[in-house]
Coordinates of C-alpha atoms and ligand atoms in Angstrom, one line a residue:
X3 CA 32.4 307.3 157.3
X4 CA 31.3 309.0 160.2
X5 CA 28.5 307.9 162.6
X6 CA 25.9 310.3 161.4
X7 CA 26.4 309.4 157.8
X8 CA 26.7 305.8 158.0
X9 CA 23.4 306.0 160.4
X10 CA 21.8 308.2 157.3
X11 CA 22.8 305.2 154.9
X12 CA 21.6 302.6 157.4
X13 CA 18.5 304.5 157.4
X14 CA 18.4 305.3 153.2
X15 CA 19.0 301.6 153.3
X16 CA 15.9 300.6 155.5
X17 CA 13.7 303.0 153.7
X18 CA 14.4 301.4 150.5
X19 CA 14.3 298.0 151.5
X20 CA 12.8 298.2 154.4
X21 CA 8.5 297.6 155.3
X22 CA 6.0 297.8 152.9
X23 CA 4.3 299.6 156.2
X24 CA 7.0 302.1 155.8
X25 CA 5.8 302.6 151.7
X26 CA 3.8 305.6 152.9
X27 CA 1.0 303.9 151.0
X28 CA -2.3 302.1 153.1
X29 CA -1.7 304.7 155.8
X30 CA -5.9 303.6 156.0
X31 CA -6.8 300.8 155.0
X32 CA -7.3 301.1 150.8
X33 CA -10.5 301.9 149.3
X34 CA -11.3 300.7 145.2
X35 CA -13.1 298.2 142.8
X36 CA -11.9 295.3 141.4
X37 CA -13.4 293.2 138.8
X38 CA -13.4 289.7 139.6
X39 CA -16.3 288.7 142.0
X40 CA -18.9 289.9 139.4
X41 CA -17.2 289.6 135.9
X42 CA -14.0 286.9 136.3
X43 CA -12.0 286.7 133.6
X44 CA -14.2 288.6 131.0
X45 CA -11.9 291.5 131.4
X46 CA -11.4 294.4 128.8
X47 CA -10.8 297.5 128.4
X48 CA -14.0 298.8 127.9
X49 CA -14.8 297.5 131.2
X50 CA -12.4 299.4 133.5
X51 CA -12.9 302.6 131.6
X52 CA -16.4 302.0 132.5
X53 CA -16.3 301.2 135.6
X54 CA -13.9 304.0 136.8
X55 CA -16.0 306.4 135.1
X56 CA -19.1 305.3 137.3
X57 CA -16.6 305.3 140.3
X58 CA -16.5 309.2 139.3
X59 CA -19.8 309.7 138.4
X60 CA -21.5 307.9 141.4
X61 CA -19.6 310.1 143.9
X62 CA -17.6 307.0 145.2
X63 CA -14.1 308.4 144.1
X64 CA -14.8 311.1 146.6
X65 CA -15.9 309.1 149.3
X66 CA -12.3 307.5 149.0
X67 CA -12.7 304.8 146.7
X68 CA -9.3 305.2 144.7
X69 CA -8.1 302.2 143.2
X70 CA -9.4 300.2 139.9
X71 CA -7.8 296.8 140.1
X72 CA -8.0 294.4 137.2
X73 CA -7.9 291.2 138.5
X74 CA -7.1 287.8 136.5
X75 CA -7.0 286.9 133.0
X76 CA -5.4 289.8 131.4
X77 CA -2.3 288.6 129.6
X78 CA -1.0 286.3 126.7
X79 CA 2.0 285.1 127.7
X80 CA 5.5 286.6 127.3
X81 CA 7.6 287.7 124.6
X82 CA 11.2 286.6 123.5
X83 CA 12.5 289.2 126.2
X84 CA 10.3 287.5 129.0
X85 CA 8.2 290.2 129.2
X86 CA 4.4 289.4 129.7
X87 CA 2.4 290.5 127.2
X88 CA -1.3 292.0 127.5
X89 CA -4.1 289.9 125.6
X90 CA -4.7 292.9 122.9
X91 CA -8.1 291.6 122.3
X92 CA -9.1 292.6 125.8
X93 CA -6.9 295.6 125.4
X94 CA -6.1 296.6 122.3
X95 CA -4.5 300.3 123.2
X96 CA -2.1 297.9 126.3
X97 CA -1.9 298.2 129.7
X98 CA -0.3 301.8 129.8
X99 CA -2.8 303.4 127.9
X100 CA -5.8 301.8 130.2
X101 CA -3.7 302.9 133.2
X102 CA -3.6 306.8 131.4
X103 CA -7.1 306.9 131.3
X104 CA -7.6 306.1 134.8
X105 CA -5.1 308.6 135.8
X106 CA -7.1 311.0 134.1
X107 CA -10.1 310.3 136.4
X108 CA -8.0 311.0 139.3
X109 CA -8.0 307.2 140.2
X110 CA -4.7 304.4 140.6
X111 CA -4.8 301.5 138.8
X112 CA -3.9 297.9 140.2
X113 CA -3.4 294.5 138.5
X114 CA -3.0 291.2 139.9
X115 CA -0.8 287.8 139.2
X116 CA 0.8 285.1 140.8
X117 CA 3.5 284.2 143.6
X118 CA 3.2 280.9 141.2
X119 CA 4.2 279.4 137.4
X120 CA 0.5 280.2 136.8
X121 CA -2.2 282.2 137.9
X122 CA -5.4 280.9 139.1
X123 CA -6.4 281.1 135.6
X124 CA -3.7 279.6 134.6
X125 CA -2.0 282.5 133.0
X126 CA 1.9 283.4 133.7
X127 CA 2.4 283.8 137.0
X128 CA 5.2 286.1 138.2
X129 CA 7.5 283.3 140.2
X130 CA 11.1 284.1 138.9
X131 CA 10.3 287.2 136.8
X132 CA 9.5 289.3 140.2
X133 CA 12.3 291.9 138.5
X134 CA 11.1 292.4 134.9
X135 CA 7.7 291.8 136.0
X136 CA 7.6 294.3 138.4
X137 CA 9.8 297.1 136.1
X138 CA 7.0 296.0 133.5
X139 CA 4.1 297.2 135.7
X140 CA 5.7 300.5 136.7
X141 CA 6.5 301.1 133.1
X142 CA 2.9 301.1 132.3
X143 CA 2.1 303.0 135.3
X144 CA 0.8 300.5 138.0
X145 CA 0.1 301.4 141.5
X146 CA -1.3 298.1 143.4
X147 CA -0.2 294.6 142.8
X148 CA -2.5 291.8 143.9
X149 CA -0.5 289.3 144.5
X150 CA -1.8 285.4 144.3
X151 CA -0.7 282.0 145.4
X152 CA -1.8 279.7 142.6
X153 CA 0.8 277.3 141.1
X154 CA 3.4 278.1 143.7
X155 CA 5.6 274.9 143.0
X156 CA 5.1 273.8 146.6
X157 CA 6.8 277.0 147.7
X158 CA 4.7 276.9 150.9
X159 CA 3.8 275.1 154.1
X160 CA 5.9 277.4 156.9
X161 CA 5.6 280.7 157.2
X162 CA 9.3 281.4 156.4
X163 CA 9.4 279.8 152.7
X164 CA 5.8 281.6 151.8
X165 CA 7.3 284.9 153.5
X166 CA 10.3 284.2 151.1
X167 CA 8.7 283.3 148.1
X168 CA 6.6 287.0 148.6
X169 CA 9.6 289.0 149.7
X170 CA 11.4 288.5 146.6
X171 CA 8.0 290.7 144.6
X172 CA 7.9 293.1 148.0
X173 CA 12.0 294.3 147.0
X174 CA 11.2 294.1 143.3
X175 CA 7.9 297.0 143.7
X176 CA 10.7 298.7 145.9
X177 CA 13.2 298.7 143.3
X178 CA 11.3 299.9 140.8
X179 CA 11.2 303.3 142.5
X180 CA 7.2 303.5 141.6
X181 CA 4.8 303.8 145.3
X182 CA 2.9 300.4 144.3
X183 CA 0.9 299.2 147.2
X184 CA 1.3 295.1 147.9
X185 CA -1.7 293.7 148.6
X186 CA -0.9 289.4 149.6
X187 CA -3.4 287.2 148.1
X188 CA -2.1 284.0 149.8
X189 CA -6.0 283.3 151.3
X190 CA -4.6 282.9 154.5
X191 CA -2.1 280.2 154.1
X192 CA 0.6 280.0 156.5
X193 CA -0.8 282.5 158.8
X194 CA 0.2 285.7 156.7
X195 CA -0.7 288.0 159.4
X196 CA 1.9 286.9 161.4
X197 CA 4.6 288.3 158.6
X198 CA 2.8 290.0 156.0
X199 CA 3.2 293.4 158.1
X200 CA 7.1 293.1 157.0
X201 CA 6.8 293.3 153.4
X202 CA 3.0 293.8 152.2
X203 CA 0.8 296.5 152.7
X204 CA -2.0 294.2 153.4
X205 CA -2.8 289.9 153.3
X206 CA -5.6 287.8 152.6
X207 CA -7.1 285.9 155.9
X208 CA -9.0 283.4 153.9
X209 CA -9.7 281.9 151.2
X210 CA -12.7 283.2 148.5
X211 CA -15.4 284.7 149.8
X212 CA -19.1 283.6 148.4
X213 CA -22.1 285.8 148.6
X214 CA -23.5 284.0 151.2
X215 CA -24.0 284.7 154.8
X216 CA -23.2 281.5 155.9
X217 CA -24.1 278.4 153.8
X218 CA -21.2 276.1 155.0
X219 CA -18.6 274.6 152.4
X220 CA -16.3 271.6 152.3
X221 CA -14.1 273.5 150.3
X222 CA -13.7 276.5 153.1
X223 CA -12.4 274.2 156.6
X224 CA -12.1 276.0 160.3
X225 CA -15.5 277.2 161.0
X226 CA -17.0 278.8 164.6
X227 CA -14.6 278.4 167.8
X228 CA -11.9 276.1 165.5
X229 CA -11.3 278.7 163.6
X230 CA -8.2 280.3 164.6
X231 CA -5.9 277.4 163.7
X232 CA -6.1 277.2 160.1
X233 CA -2.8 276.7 158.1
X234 CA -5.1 276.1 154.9
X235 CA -8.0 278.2 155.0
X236 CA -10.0 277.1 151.6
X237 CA -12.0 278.7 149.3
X238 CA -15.6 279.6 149.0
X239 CA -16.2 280.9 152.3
X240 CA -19.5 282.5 153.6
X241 CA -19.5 285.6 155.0
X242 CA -19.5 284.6 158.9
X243 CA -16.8 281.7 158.6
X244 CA -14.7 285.2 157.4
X245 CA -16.0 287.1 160.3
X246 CA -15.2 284.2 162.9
X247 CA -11.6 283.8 160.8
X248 CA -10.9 287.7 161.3
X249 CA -12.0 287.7 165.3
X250 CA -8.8 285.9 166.3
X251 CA -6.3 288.1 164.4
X252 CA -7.8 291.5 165.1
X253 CA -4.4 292.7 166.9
X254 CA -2.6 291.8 163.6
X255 CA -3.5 295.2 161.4
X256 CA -1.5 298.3 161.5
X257 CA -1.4 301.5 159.8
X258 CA 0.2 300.6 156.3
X259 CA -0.6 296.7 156.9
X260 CA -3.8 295.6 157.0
X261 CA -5.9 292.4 157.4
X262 CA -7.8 291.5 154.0
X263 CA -11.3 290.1 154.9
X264 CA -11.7 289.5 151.0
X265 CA -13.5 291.7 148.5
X266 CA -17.2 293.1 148.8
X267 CA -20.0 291.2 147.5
X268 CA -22.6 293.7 148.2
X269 CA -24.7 294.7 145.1
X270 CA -23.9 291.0 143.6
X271 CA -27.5 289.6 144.4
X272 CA -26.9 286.8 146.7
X273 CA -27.4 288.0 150.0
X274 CA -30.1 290.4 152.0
X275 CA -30.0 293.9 152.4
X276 CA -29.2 293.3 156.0
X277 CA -26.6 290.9 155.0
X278 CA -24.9 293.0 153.0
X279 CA -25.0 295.8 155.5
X280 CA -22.8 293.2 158.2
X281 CA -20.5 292.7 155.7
X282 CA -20.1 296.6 154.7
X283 CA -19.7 297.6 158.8
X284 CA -17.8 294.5 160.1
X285 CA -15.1 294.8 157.2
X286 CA -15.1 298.4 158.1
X287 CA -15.1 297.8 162.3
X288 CA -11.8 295.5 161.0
X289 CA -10.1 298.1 159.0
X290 CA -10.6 295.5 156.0
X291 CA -9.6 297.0 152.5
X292 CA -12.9 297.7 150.9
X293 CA -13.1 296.6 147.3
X294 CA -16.3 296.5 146.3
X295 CA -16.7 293.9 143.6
X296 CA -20.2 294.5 142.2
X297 CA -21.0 295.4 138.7
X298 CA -21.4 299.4 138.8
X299 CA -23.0 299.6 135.7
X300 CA -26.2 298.1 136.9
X301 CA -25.8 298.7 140.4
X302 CA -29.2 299.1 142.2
X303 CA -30.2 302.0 144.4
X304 CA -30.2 300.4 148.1
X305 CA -26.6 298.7 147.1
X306 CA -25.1 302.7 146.2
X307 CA -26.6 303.6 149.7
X308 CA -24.7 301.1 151.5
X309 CA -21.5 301.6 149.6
X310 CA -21.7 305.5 150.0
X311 CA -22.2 305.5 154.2
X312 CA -19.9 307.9 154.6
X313 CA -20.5 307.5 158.9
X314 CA -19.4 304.0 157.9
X315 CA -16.3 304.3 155.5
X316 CA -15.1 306.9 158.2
X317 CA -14.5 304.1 160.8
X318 CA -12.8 301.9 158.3
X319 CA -10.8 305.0 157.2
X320 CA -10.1 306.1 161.1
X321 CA -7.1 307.6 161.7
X322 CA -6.7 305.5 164.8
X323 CA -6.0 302.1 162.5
X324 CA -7.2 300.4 165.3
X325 CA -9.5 297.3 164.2
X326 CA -12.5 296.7 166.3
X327 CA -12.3 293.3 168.2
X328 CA -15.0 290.7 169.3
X329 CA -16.4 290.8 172.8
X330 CA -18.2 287.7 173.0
X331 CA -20.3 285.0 170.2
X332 CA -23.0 282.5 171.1
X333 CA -24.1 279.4 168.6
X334 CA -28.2 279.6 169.8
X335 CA -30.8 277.0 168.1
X336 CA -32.6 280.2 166.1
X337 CA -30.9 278.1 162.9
X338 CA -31.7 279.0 159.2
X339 CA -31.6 277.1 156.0
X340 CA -28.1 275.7 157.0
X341 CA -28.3 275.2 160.4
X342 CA -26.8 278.0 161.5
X343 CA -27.7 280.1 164.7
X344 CA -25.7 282.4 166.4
X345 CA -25.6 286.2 167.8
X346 CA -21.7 288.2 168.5
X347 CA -20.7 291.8 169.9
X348 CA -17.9 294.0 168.3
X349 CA -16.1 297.4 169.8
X350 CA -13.0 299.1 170.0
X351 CA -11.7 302.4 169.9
X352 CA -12.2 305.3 167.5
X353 CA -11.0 308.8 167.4
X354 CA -12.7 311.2 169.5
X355 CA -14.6 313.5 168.0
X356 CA -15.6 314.9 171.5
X357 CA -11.4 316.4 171.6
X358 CA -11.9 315.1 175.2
X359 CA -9.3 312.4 177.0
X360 CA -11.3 309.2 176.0
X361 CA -11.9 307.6 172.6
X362 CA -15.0 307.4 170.6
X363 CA -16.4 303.6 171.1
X364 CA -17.4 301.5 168.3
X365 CA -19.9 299.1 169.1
X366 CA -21.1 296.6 166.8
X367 CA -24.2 293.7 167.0
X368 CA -24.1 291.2 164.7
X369 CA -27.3 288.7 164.4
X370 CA -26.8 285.5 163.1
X371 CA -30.1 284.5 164.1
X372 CA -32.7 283.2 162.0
X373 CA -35.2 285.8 163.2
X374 CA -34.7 289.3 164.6
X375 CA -32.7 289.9 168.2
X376 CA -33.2 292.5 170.7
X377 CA -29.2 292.3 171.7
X378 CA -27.3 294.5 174.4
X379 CA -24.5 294.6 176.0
X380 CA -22.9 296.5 178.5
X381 CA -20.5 299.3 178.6
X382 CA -18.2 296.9 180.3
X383 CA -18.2 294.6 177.9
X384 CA -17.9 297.6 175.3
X385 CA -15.0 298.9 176.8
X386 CA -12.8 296.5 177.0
X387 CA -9.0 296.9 175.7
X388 CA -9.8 300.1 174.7
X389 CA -6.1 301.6 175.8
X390 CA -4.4 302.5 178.8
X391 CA -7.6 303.9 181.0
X392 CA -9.4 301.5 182.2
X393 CA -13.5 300.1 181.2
X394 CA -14.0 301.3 184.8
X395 CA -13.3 304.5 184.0
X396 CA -14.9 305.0 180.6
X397 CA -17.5 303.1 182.1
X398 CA -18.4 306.0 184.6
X399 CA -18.9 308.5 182.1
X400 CA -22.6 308.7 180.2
X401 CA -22.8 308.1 176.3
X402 CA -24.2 309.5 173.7
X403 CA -25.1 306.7 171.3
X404 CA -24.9 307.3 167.6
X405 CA -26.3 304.6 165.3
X406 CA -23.7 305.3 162.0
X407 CA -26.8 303.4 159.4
X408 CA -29.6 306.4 160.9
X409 CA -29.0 308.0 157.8
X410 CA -28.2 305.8 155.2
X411 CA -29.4 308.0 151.5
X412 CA -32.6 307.1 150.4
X413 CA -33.4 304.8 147.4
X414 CA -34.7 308.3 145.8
X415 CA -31.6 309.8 146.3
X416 CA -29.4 307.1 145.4
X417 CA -31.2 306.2 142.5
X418 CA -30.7 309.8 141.3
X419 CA -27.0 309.7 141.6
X420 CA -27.6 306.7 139.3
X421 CA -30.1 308.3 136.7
X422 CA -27.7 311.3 136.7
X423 CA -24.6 309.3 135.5
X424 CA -26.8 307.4 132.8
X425 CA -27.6 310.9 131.8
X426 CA -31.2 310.6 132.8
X427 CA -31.4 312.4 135.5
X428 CA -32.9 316.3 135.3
X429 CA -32.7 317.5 139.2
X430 CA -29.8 318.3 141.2
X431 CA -27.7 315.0 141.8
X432 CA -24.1 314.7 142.9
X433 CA -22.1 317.2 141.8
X434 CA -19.4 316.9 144.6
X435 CA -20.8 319.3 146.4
X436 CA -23.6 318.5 147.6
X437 CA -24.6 319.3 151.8
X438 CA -26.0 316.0 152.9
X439 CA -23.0 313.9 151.2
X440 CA -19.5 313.6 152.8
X441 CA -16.5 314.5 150.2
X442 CA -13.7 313.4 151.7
X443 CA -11.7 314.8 148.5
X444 CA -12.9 318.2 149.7
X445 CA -12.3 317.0 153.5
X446 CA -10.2 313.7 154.4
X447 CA -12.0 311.6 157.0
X448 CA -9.3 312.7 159.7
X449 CA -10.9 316.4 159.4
X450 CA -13.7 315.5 159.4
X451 CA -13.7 313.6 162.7
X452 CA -11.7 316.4 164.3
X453 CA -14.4 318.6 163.3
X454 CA -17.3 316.3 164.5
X455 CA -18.8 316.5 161.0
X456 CA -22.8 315.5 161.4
X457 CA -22.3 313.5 158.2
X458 CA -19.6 311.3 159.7
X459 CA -22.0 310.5 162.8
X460 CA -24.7 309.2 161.9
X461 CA -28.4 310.3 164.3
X462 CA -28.5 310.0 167.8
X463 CA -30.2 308.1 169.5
X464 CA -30.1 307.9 173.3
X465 CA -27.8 308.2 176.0
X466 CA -26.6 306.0 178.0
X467 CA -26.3 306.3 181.9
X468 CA -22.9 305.0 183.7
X469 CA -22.3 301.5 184.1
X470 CA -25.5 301.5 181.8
X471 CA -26.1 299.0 178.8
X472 CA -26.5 299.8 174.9
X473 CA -29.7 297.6 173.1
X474 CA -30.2 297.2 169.6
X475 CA -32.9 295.6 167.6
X476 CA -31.4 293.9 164.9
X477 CA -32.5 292.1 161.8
X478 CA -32.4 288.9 160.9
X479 CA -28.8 288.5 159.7
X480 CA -28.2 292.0 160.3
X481 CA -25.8 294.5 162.0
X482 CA -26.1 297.5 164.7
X483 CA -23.7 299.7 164.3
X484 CA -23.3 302.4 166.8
X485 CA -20.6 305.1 167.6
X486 CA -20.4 305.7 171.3
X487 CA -19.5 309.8 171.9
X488 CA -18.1 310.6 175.5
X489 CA -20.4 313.1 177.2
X490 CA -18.1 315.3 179.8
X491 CA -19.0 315.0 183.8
X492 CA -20.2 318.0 185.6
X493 CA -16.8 318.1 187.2
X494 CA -15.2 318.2 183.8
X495 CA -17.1 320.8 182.3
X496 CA -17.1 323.1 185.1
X497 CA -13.4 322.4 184.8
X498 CA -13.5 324.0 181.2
X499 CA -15.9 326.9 182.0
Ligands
LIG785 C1 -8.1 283.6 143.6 C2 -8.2 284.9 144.4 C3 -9.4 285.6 143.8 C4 -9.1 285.9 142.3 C5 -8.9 284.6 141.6 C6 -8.4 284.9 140.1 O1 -7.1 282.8 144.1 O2 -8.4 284.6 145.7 O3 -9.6 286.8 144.5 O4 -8.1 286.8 142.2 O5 -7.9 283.9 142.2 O6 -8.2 283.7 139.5

């Protein structure tokens, strides 16, 4: 064999075995809904036809939100041949016939099991039928595979045997020819981000989220400053012991591999508004998947507005894949309910929408204090890490601040994009084309950024002097989100005139 051609079956090789990061798929961080935080294991067809037909109707499918993932529960067993077989109560056409419909909505389809005997519902798991399970999927048309770490026969406890056990699915989905992205469910155990880039498209970093803000649990270990050393992250985690999980594994997400902060809770009735708004921005500052996980059918008007911030999903869905990274956290004695009292400061880079030589600057306040915060921070602080030029530099330029919630829809607006898919509705409601709503099926994300699209930049607010500092008044348990624009010198400028 020559050099070139055994180089071009070296390389056929590697792209058929080689990274889920190299599956083309997750090239941003993946957008969709999956059942389990609201409904569990009262799965059924009805319900994901439902569901994706809201995802439609509600204008999320074109804001990017592309896969409908049914999560546990779903099956009865196997048959004589070892093949699992759907619980035809729950779906009485099968599983290929659900994943036609949702093909015919434009939408992918994902389903879930086990790296164990059992699921966590005690189901079949997958462990030893990786091949036939994962031919089985792609038969019926599967494109995402949640894949858990329930009932794993004490196939864990180093990062090589849990690697193992979850490589053998990664080269089944590969052999099956079918692009099905592989999203780890192993809730952090044995430090996933530290492998799951080499065969999974994304990992867990913890175990369950609640929809709480930050009511401690036994159950969920490593909280505040411990928390970066946690072989066994728990379950039943609030939505800061997440946050302070993700702040020490930032660097670990790349285009095609992400962190997994957990599904959405917001719209599931637990938390504030503001609450829910820090966990919609910080999963997006992290380049978290976003699955929301709330029950569309009765999803209320302030919950579609938060979910539909298109300013928002565009810095999740940032062509740069670069997560946002925490600057600094304080614990203060402003404590709530459950004793709990602190304040922290996100920012990294973003893509420029200026088309100038420095990087749009995400900046993000987070308030964990019990009342409201005037917080700030410098553009020092800001611009730290940001690449190869230095804070200095960026430092000396002015900013134009952009705060990406200045306009978040309306409750009359959102609750028309509601009334209009319950047919109630007689004015003009989403239609996709509507001016003051981003369709990123029209326009991806990354045009829209190279364009400077208003809608993916929220309203201005100020600017900010050089070496000046950026202040936000932030709720009680809430977030500031701002986008931080470049604004030329004179010299530069009169360099372009
Ligand atoms: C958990 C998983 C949840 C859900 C559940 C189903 O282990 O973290 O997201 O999938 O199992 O039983």
């Amino acid at each position: 064999m020559s050099q070139s051609s055994s180089l071009a079956a070296a390389l056929a090789l590697f792209v058929r075995f080689g990274l889920a990061v190299n599956n083309g798929l997750a090239r941003t961080p993946q957008m969709g809904w999956d059942n389990w935080n609201s409904f569990g294991c009262d799965v059924s067809e009805e319900l994901l036809q439902a569901s994706a037909k809201l995802i439609v109707d509600y204008g999320l499918k074109d804001l990017g939100y592309q896969y409908v993932i049914l999560d546990d529960c779903w099956s009865n067993g196997r048959d004589d041949n070892g093949t699992l077989v759907p619980d035809y109560t729950k779906f009485p056409n099968g599983m290929a016939a659900v994943a036609d419909d949702i093909h015919d909505l434009g939408l992918k389809f994902g389903m879930y099991s086990s790296a164990g005997v059992y699921t966590c519902g005690q189901y079949a798991g997958s462990l030893g039928y990786e091949e036939i399970d994962a031919q089985t999927w792609a038969s019926w048309g599967v494109d995402y595979l949640k894949y858990d770490n329930c009932y794993n026969s004490g196939q864990a406890g180093t990062q090589q045997i849990s690697h193992d056990r979850y490589n053998v699915m990664a080269k089944a989905l590969n052999d099956t020819g079918r692009p099905i992205l592989y999203s780890l469910c192993n809730w952090g155990e044995d430090y996933p981000w530290n492998w799951g880039s080499t065969i999974a498209n994304s990992w867990r970093i913890s175990g369950d989220v609640t929809d709480y803000y930050d009511k401690p649990d036994d159950r969920c270990p490593c909280d505040g400053p411990d928390a970066w050393d946690c072989g066994l992250p728990g379950w039943h985690c609030s939505l800061l012991n997440i946050i302070n999980k993700a702040s020490f594994i930032t660097s670990k997400g790349i285009k095609g591999a992400w962190n997994d902060l957990d599904m959405l809770e917001v719209g599931n009735g637990g938390m504030t508004d503001p609450e829910y708004l820090t966990q919609f921005s910080v999963w997006s500052a992290v380049k978290s998947p976003l699955i929301l996980g709330n029950d569309l059918r009765i999803v209320q008007p302030q919950d579609l507005a938060i979910i539909s911030n298109a300013a928002i999903i565009a810095v999740n869905q940032d062509p740069l894949g670069s997560s946002a990274s925490r600057r600094w956290f304080y614990e203060t004695d402003d404590i709530d309910e459950y004793g709990k009292g602190s304040y922290q400061v996100w920012s990294g880079a973003l893509y420029s929408t200026t088309g100038g030589d420095y990087y749009d600057v995400l900046a993000v306040f987070v308030n964990g204090n019990n009342s409201p915060l005037t917080m700030n921070a410098t553009l020092l602080e800001l611009f730290a890490d940001l690449g190869s030029t230095s804070a200095e530099a960026y430092a000396a330029l002015s900013w134009e601040v952009n705060d990406l919630w200045g306009n978040r829809m309306s409750n009359e607006e959102a609750q028309a994009i509601i009334d209009a898919a319950s047919g109630n509705y007689t004015g003009a409601a989403w239609n996709g084309t509507s001016t003051d709503r981003y369709n990123a099926t029209a326009k991806s994300y990354a045009q829209g950024l190279a364009e400077a699209d208003p809608l993916l930049l929220g309203t201005k607010t100020t600017t900010v002097a050089p070496s000046g500092t950026v202040v936000a008044e932030v709720d009680r348990h809430g977030v500031a989100v701002f986008r931080l624009r470049a604004i030329p010198t004179e010299a530069a400028r009169k360099r372009e005139l």
